[in-house]
Coordinates of C-alpha atoms and ligand atoms in Angstrom, one line a residue:
M115 CA -15.2 15.6 11.9
K116 CA -16.6 11.5 10.9
V117 CA -13.4 10.3 8.1
L118 CA -14.0 7.1 6.3
V119 CA -9.7 5.9 5.8
L120 CA -10.0 3.9 2.9
G121 CA -7.3 1.2 2.6
G122 CA -6.9 2.4 5.9
D123 CA -4.6 -1.2 6.9
G124 CA -2.1 -0.3 4.1
F125 CA 1.3 1.3 5.0
C126 CA 0.2 4.9 4.2
G127 CA -3.3 4.2 5.9
W128 CA -2.7 2.6 9.6
P129 CA -0.5 5.2 10.1
C130 CA -2.6 7.7 8.9
A131 CA -6.2 6.3 10.5
V132 CA -4.1 6.8 14.0
N133 CA -3.2 9.9 13.1
L134 CA -6.3 11.2 12.4
A135 CA -7.9 9.7 15.8
E136 CA -5.5 10.9 17.6
A137 CA -6.6 14.6 15.9
G138 CA -10.4 13.7 17.6
H139 CA -11.8 13.0 14.4
D140 CA -14.2 9.4 14.3
V141 CA -12.3 7.0 11.8
V142 CA -14.0 4.6 10.0
I143 CA -11.2 2.0 8.4
V144 CA -12.5 0.3 5.1
D145 CA -10.3 -2.3 3.8
N146 CA -10.4 -5.1 1.5
L147 CA -7.4 -6.6 3.1
S148 CA -6.0 -7.5 -0.4
R149 CA -2.6 -6.1 0.4
R150 CA -2.1 -8.9 3.2
K151 CA -3.8 -11.9 0.7
I152 CA -0.6 -10.4 -1.9
D153 CA 1.8 -11.0 1.1
I154 CA 0.9 -14.6 0.9
D155 CA 0.3 -15.0 -2.7
L156 CA 3.7 -13.8 -3.2
G157 CA 4.7 -16.2 -0.1
V158 CA 6.5 -12.5 1.1
E159 CA 5.6 -10.7 5.1
S160 CA 6.8 -7.2 6.1
L161 CA 10.0 -6.5 7.1
T162 CA 8.9 -5.8 10.6
P163 CA 6.5 -7.8 12.1
I164 CA 2.7 -6.2 11.7
A165 CA -0.7 -7.4 14.3
T166 CA -4.1 -8.0 12.6
I167 CA -6.1 -5.0 11.8
Q168 CA -8.4 -6.4 15.0
D169 CA -5.0 -6.5 17.5
R170 CA -4.0 -3.3 15.9
L171 CA -7.3 -1.7 16.8
R172 CA -7.8 -3.3 20.5
A173 CA -3.4 -2.4 21.5
W174 CA -4.4 1.3 19.6
E175 CA -7.8 1.6 22.7
Q176 CA -5.3 1.0 25.2
V177 CA -2.7 2.9 24.9
G178 CA -5.3 4.8 25.4
G179 CA -6.5 6.0 21.2
R180 CA -9.8 7.3 20.7
A181 CA -11.6 4.5 19.1
M182 CA -12.1 3.4 15.7
T183 CA -13.8 1.1 13.4
F184 CA -12.9 -2.1 11.3
V185 CA -15.3 -2.5 8.0
H186 CA -14.1 -5.4 5.8
L187 CA -15.4 -3.9 2.1
D188 CA -13.8 -4.2 -1.3
I189 CA -14.8 -0.4 -2.6
A190 CA -14.3 -2.4 -6.1
R191 CA -16.9 -5.6 -6.1
E192 CA -19.2 -4.0 -3.2
Y193 CA -20.7 -0.9 -4.7
D194 CA -24.1 -1.7 -3.0
R195 CA -22.4 -2.7 1.0
L196 CA -20.1 0.8 0.6
L197 CA -23.5 2.8 -0.6
E198 CA -24.9 1.6 2.3
L199 CA -22.1 2.1 4.4
L200 CA -22.4 5.7 2.9
R201 CA -25.6 5.9 3.7
S202 CA -24.7 5.1 7.3
E203 CA -21.7 7.0 8.5
R204 CA -22.2 9.9 6.8
P205 CA -19.0 11.4 6.3
S206 CA -17.7 14.7 5.9
A207 CA -14.5 12.7 4.3
I208 CA -13.1 10.0 2.9
V209 CA -9.6 9.4 2.4
H210 CA -8.7 7.4 -0.2
F211 CA -5.8 5.1 0.0
A212 CA -7.3 1.7 -1.3
E213 CA -5.9 0.6 -4.2
Q214 CA -3.3 -1.9 -5.6
R215 CA -0.1 0.0 -5.5
A216 CA 3.3 -1.4 -6.8
A217 CA 4.1 -0.7 -10.1
P218 CA 6.4 -4.1 -10.7
Y219 CA 3.0 -5.9 -9.6
S220 CA 1.1 -4.2 -12.0
M221 CA 3.7 -5.3 -14.5
K222 CA 4.2 -8.9 -13.7
S223 CA 1.9 -10.4 -15.4
S224 CA -1.2 -10.0 -17.6
A225 CA -3.2 -11.1 -14.9
T226 CA -1.8 -8.2 -12.4
K227 CA -2.3 -5.9 -14.9
R228 CA -6.3 -6.6 -14.8
Y229 CA -6.1 -7.0 -12.1
T230 CA -4.9 -3.3 -11.0
V231 CA -6.8 -2.1 -13.8
D232 CA -10.4 -3.5 -11.7
N233 CA -9.3 -2.7 -8.6
N234 CA -8.5 0.9 -8.8
V235 CA -10.3 2.4 -11.8
N236 CA -13.7 0.7 -10.8
G237 CA -13.0 1.0 -6.7
T238 CA -12.3 4.8 -7.3
H239 CA -15.2 5.0 -10.0
N240 CA -17.6 2.9 -8.0
L241 CA -16.5 5.8 -4.8
L242 CA -17.9 8.9 -6.4
A243 CA -21.1 7.8 -8.1
A244 CA -21.6 6.4 -4.6
I245 CA -20.9 9.7 -3.2
V246 CA -23.6 11.4 -6.1
D247 CA -26.1 8.2 -5.2
S248 CA -26.2 8.8 -1.4
G249 CA -26.6 12.8 -2.6
L250 CA -23.7 13.8 0.5
D251 CA -21.4 16.3 0.9
V252 CA -18.1 14.7 0.9
H253 CA -14.5 16.1 0.6
I254 CA -13.0 13.0 -1.1
V255 CA -8.9 13.5 -0.4
H256 CA -7.1 10.8 -2.6
L257 CA -3.8 9.4 -2.6
G258 CA -2.6 9.5 -6.5
T259 CA 1.4 9.8 -7.1
M260 CA 4.1 12.1 -8.8
G261 CA 4.1 9.5 -11.4
V262 CA 1.3 10.7 -13.3
Y263 CA 3.4 13.4 -14.9
G264 CA 5.9 11.0 -15.9
Y265 CA 9.6 10.2 -14.7
G266 CA 11.0 11.8 -18.8
S267 CA 12.9 14.7 -19.3
H268 CA 10.6 17.6 -18.6
R269 CA 13.5 20.3 -20.1
G270 CA 14.3 21.5 -16.8
A271 CA 10.2 22.8 -16.4
T272 CA 8.9 22.9 -12.7
I273 CA 6.1 20.4 -13.1
P274 CA 2.9 22.7 -11.6
E275 CA 0.4 21.3 -8.5
G276 CA -1.5 20.1 -11.0
Y277 CA -2.4 22.5 -13.2
L278 CA -0.3 24.1 -16.6
T279 CA -0.7 27.0 -17.7
V280 CA -1.5 27.2 -21.1
E281 CA -0.5 29.4 -24.5
V282 CA -3.0 28.2 -27.3
P283 CA -2.3 29.5 -30.8
Q284 CA -5.3 30.2 -33.1
P285 CA -5.1 30.5 -36.8
D286 CA -5.7 34.0 -36.8
G287 CA -2.2 34.4 -35.0
T288 CA -3.7 35.5 -32.0
C289 CA -3.4 33.2 -28.3
F290 CA -5.6 32.3 -25.7
T291 CA -4.6 30.8 -22.4
E292 CA -5.2 28.0 -20.6
K293 CA -5.2 26.2 -17.2
I294 CA -5.2 22.3 -18.1
L295 CA -4.3 19.7 -16.1
H296 CA -0.3 18.5 -16.2
P297 CA 0.0 15.8 -19.3
T298 CA -0.3 12.6 -17.8
D299 CA 3.0 10.0 -18.9
P300 CA 2.2 7.1 -17.3
G301 CA 5.3 4.5 -16.9
S302 CA 3.3 1.8 -16.2
V303 CA 0.3 -0.1 -15.5
Y304 CA -0.2 1.0 -12.1
H305 CA 1.0 4.4 -12.8
M306 CA -1.9 4.4 -15.6
T307 CA -4.8 4.0 -13.3
K308 CA -3.7 7.2 -11.4
T309 CA -3.7 9.5 -14.0
L310 CA -7.7 7.8 -15.2
D311 CA -8.3 7.9 -11.6
Q312 CA -7.4 12.0 -12.6
L313 CA -10.1 12.1 -15.7
L314 CA -12.0 10.8 -13.3
F315 CA -12.3 13.1 -10.4
F316 CA -11.9 15.8 -12.8
Y317 CA -15.1 14.3 -14.3
Y318 CA -17.3 13.9 -11.4
N319 CA -15.9 17.5 -10.0
K320 CA -17.5 19.4 -13.1
N321 CA -20.7 17.3 -13.2
D322 CA -21.8 16.9 -10.0
A323 CA -19.6 19.2 -8.2
I324 CA -17.8 16.6 -5.5
R325 CA -14.7 18.4 -3.9
V326 CA -11.7 16.4 -4.1
T327 CA -8.2 16.6 -3.0
D328 CA -5.9 14.7 -5.4
L329 CA -2.3 14.1 -3.8
H330 CA 0.1 13.4 -5.4
Q331 CA 2.5 12.2 -3.6
G332 CA 6.2 10.7 -4.2
I333 CA 7.9 7.3 -2.6
V334 CA 7.2 7.0 1.0
W335 CA 10.4 6.0 2.9
G336 CA 10.6 5.6 5.9
T337 CA 8.4 3.5 9.0
N338 CA 6.8 4.4 11.7
T339 CA 5.4 7.4 13.0
D340 CA 5.4 8.6 16.7
L341 CA 2.5 7.0 17.8
T342 CA 2.7 3.1 15.9
Q343 CA 5.4 3.4 18.1
R344 CA 3.5 3.0 20.9
D345 CA 3.0 -0.6 21.1
P346 CA 4.7 -3.1 19.3
R347 CA 1.3 -4.1 18.0
L348 CA 0.7 -0.5 16.0
T349 CA 4.5 -1.1 14.0
N350 CA 3.1 -0.2 10.8
R351 CA 4.5 -2.7 7.6
F352 CA 8.0 -2.3 5.6
D353 CA 7.7 -3.7 2.4
Y354 CA 11.4 -5.0 0.4
D355 CA 10.6 -7.6 -1.7
G356 CA 11.3 -6.9 -5.3
D357 CA 7.4 -6.3 -6.1
Y358 CA 6.3 -4.1 -3.0
G359 CA 9.8 -2.6 -2.0
T360 CA 10.2 0.3 -2.6
V361 CA 14.0 1.9 -2.9
L362 CA 15.1 3.9 -0.7
N363 CA 13.3 1.3 2.2
R364 CA 15.2 -1.4 0.1
F365 CA 18.4 0.3 0.4
L366 CA 18.2 0.8 3.9
M367 CA 17.1 -3.2 4.4
Q368 CA 20.0 -4.3 2.0
A369 CA 22.2 -2.0 4.1
A370 CA 21.7 -3.6 7.1
I371 CA 21.2 -7.1 6.2
G372 CA 25.2 -6.6 4.2
Y373 CA 23.3 -7.1 0.6
P374 CA 24.8 -4.8 -2.1
L375 CA 22.3 -1.9 -2.6
T376 CA 20.5 -2.3 -6.0
V377 CA 20.5 0.6 -8.5
H378 CA 18.7 -0.6 -12.0
G379 CA 20.7 1.4 -15.2
T380 CA 22.7 3.2 -14.5
G381 CA 21.1 5.2 -11.2
G382 CA 20.2 8.3 -12.8
Q383 CA 16.6 8.2 -12.8
T384 CA 15.5 10.6 -10.5
R385 CA 12.6 10.5 -8.3
A386 CA 10.0 12.5 -5.5
F387 CA 10.5 11.1 -2.1
I388 CA 8.7 12.3 1.5
H389 CA 8.7 10.7 5.2
I390 CA 5.9 8.8 6.3
R391 CA 5.8 11.6 9.5
D392 CA 5.2 13.7 6.7
S393 CA 2.2 11.8 3.9
V394 CA 0.7 11.4 7.2
R395 CA 0.7 14.7 8.3
C396 CA 0.1 16.3 4.5
V397 CA -3.6 14.3 4.6
Q398 CA -4.9 16.0 7.5
L399 CA -3.1 19.7 6.4
A400 CA -5.5 18.7 3.1
L401 CA -8.1 16.9 5.3
E402 CA -8.1 20.3 7.4
H403 CA -8.3 22.2 4.0
P404 CA -11.3 20.9 1.6
P405 CA -12.2 22.6 -0.8
E406 CA -14.9 25.2 -1.6
P407 CA -18.2 24.2 -2.9
G408 CA -17.8 24.5 -6.8
E409 CA -14.1 24.7 -6.4
K410 CA -12.3 22.5 -9.1
V411 CA -10.2 19.6 -8.1
K412 CA -7.0 20.7 -5.8
I413 CA -4.0 19.2 -6.6
F414 CA -1.1 18.8 -4.1
N415 CA 2.6 17.7 -5.2
Q416 CA 3.1 15.9 -1.5
M417 CA 6.8 15.3 -1.6
T418 CA 9.4 17.1 0.1
E419 CA 12.6 15.8 -2.0
S420 CA 14.0 14.5 -5.1
H421 CA 17.4 12.3 -5.7
Q422 CA 18.6 10.2 -8.2
V423 CA 18.4 7.0 -7.4
G424 CA 22.2 6.3 -8.0
E425 CA 22.9 9.0 -5.3
L426 CA 21.0 7.5 -3.0
A427 CA 22.5 4.8 -2.9
R428 CA 26.2 7.0 -2.3
K429 CA 24.3 8.2 0.7
V430 CA 23.4 5.4 1.8
A431 CA 26.3 3.8 0.9
A432 CA 28.1 6.4 2.9
L433 CA 26.2 6.1 6.3
T434 CA 26.6 2.0 6.3
D435 CA 29.7 0.9 4.3
A436 CA 27.6 -0.7 2.1
E437 CA 28.5 -2.0 -1.5
I438 CA 26.6 -0.8 -4.6
N439 CA 25.3 -3.3 -7.5
Y440 CA 23.8 -1.7 -10.5
L441 CA 21.8 -4.5 -12.1
P442 CA 19.7 -4.7 -16.0
N443 CA 17.1 -2.0 -15.7
P444 CA 13.5 -4.4 -15.1
R445 CA 11.6 -1.5 -16.4
K446 CA 11.4 1.3 -19.9
E447 CA 11.8 4.1 -18.7
A448 CA 14.4 6.9 -19.8
I449 CA 17.8 6.5 -18.8
E450 CA 17.8 9.8 -16.8
N451 CA 15.8 12.0 -15.7
D452 CA 14.7 15.7 -14.5
L453 CA 12.3 16.4 -11.6
I454 CA 11.9 19.4 -10.4
V455 CA 9.1 20.1 -8.4
D456 CA 6.8 23.0 -7.0
N457 CA 5.7 21.0 -3.7
R458 CA 4.9 25.0 -2.4
C459 CA 1.3 24.4 -0.9
F460 CA 2.1 22.5 1.4
I461 CA 4.9 24.2 2.9
E462 CA 2.8 27.2 3.1
L463 CA 0.6 24.6 4.9
G464 CA 3.1 24.6 7.6
L465 CA 4.7 21.1 6.7
K466 CA 7.8 21.2 8.1
P467 CA 9.5 18.2 5.8
T468 CA 11.6 15.5 7.7
T469 CA 14.6 15.6 5.6
L470 CA 16.8 12.4 4.1
D471 CA 19.9 13.8 6.2
D472 CA 18.3 13.4 9.4
G473 CA 16.4 10.2 9.1
L474 CA 18.2 7.8 7.2
L475 CA 20.5 6.5 9.2
A476 CA 17.8 6.1 12.4
E477 CA 15.5 4.0 10.0
V478 CA 18.3 1.8 9.9
V479 CA 19.3 1.3 13.5
D480 CA 15.9 0.9 14.5
V481 CA 13.8 -0.6 11.9
A482 CA 16.4 -2.3 9.3
R483 CA 18.8 -4.1 11.7
R484 CA 16.3 -4.9 14.1
W485 CA 14.4 -7.2 11.8
A486 CA 16.9 -8.4 9.8
D487 CA 16.6 -11.7 10.8
R488 CA 13.1 -11.3 9.2
C489 CA 14.3 -10.9 5.4
D490 CA 14.1 -13.3 3.0
R491 CA 17.1 -13.1 0.4
S492 CA 15.2 -14.5 -1.8
K493 CA 13.0 -12.1 -2.2
I494 CA 15.0 -9.2 -3.1
P495 CA 15.4 -9.4 -6.7
C496 CA 13.0 -7.1 -9.0
L497 CA 11.9 -9.9 -11.8
S498 CA 8.5 -8.7 -13.0
A499 CA 9.8 -7.3 -16.4
W500 CA 8.4 -4.8 -18.3
T501 CA 8.4 -6.2 -21.8
Q502 CA 10.3 -9.3 -23.1
R503 CA 13.3 -7.4 -24.3
Q504 CA 14.0 -6.2 -20.5
A505 CA 12.9 -9.8 -19.1
E506 CA 15.6 -11.3 -21.4
A507 CA 18.5 -9.0 -20.6
I508 CA 17.4 -10.2 -16.8
K509 CA 18.2 -13.4 -17.8
A510 CA 21.3 -13.2 -19.2
F511 CA 22.8 -11.1 -16.1
A512 CA 22.1 -14.0 -13.7
Ligands
LIG212 N1 4.4 4.0 -0.8 C1 3.8 4.2 -1.6 O1 4.9 5.2 -1.5 C2 3.3 5.4 -1.9 C3 3.7 6.7 -3.4 C4 2.9 7.1 -3.8 C5 0.7 6.8 -3.6 N2 0.8 6.3 -2.9 C6 -0.2 6.0 -2.8 O2 -0.9 5.6 -1.9 C7 -2.6 5.0 -1.8 C8 -1.7 3.6 0.1 O3 -0.5 3.1 -1.2 P1 0.1 1.6 -0.1 O4 1.3 2.8 0.6 O5 -0.4 2.1 1.5 O6 -0.2 0.8 -0.3 P2 -0.7 -0.9 0.4 O7 -0.8 -1.4 -0.2 O8 -0.3 -0.9 1.8 O9 -2.2 0.0 1.1 C9 -3.6 -0.2 0.5 C10 -4.6 -0.5 1.1 O10 -5.6 -0.3 0.5 C11 -6.4 -2.3 0.5 N3 -7.1 -2.1 -0.6 C12 -6.2 -2.3 -1.5 N4 -7.7 -2.4 -2.6 C13 -9.1 -1.9 -2.0 C14 -10.1 -2.6 -2.4 N5 -10.6 -2.1 -3.1 N6 -11.2 -2.2 -1.3 C15 -10.9 -2.1 0.5 N7 -9.8 -2.3 0.0 C16 -8.1 -2.4 -0.6 C17 -5.1 -3.1 0.7 O11 -5.8 -3.9 1.9 C18 -4.3 -2.1 1.4 O12 -4.6 -1.8 2.6 C19 -1.7 3.9 -2.5 O13 -3.0 4.1 -3.8 C20 -0.6 4.5 -3.1 O14 -1.0 4.3 -4.8 C21 1.8 5.5 -1.7

């Protein structure tokens, strides 16, 4: 099938695009390369050296991959070109990764808050409006986040896959049951844009019967898949800096270079995780199992394990003899939270998770230690503070 991969030059998008091409799909990568530009603005580079998108595509063909094409387009700003692309390519499905995805970056300043909202909300809305304008029946597979449910207390309840069944009390004492979108509780401007995406999907699905699968993804760890390891020019990016690095990959890199693991607050925060190989596989499974025409938005919890951040640090420290450094938390969040997640949909579709216990050490040795000399230590601290109070605590500690 013809698939557009929006944001297909990014960390999750690139391995997904090659995987779909390998599975026999006609893949068109659409990206405005804003992520590479943000690296330049922040003065950081991926720990792994990454080739240009043109070299990636050339290398992919040279190792025998099915050719993919690339369109340089900003989905949040170039509505007419997006619509024209839909009309000319007539895709059956669109995988939507094309958003500003770092919570700390979204909280850096009013400029990055506004950019994140403009980019993410307009991008998703433009896509939906263009599909309506095009008259095509396209299945959107969107990458959302587990963070839409919030990282406060769920009082031990299991988080369902998107919808919550509630009992609504009536004045006469009776009750009726209703299935509603799980209440949202965003913890940053970035997460807030993902909760807004959810509403946009809900509305366009109801009004225009657009078929959507929204993947509430956990934090992705790891770097490469078997396909991106076929040639050095296919290597995936690895972010370790204070804005874009995600917690587990940061710990792995810190362990590899002998930098004390940066645990913020008590480390009692619980998060959901998934390996990049499983993320790629889940997107393919979602594409292969689209909602029926007229079906409401499908929501899958795309995660395989939940862990407390402090517990992860201790796991990595035990493997590598790293030290742990407890630092003031730049985020305004609960000191501890629970996160029990229902992820049956993907398991029932055949996902076989890569566990942390199986993959952690290999990642430290194969990636983090290999590229350790490319690390700029000055970019490791997380300095984006959620409020002035957190900013002052960080300053006082320094
Ligand atoms: N990485 C994670 O741990 C993680 C976890 C949960 C959810 N997600 C979601 O998955 C998606 C992809 O994340 P990622 O880690 O690959 O991020 P990324 O920043 O590496 O990739 C996003 C890509 O989209 C492109 N892009 C951004 N705005 C665009 C626009 N307006 N038009 C065209 N292209 C645009 C960027 O240039 C980049 O290549 C995001 O939506 C993110 O919220 C990621």
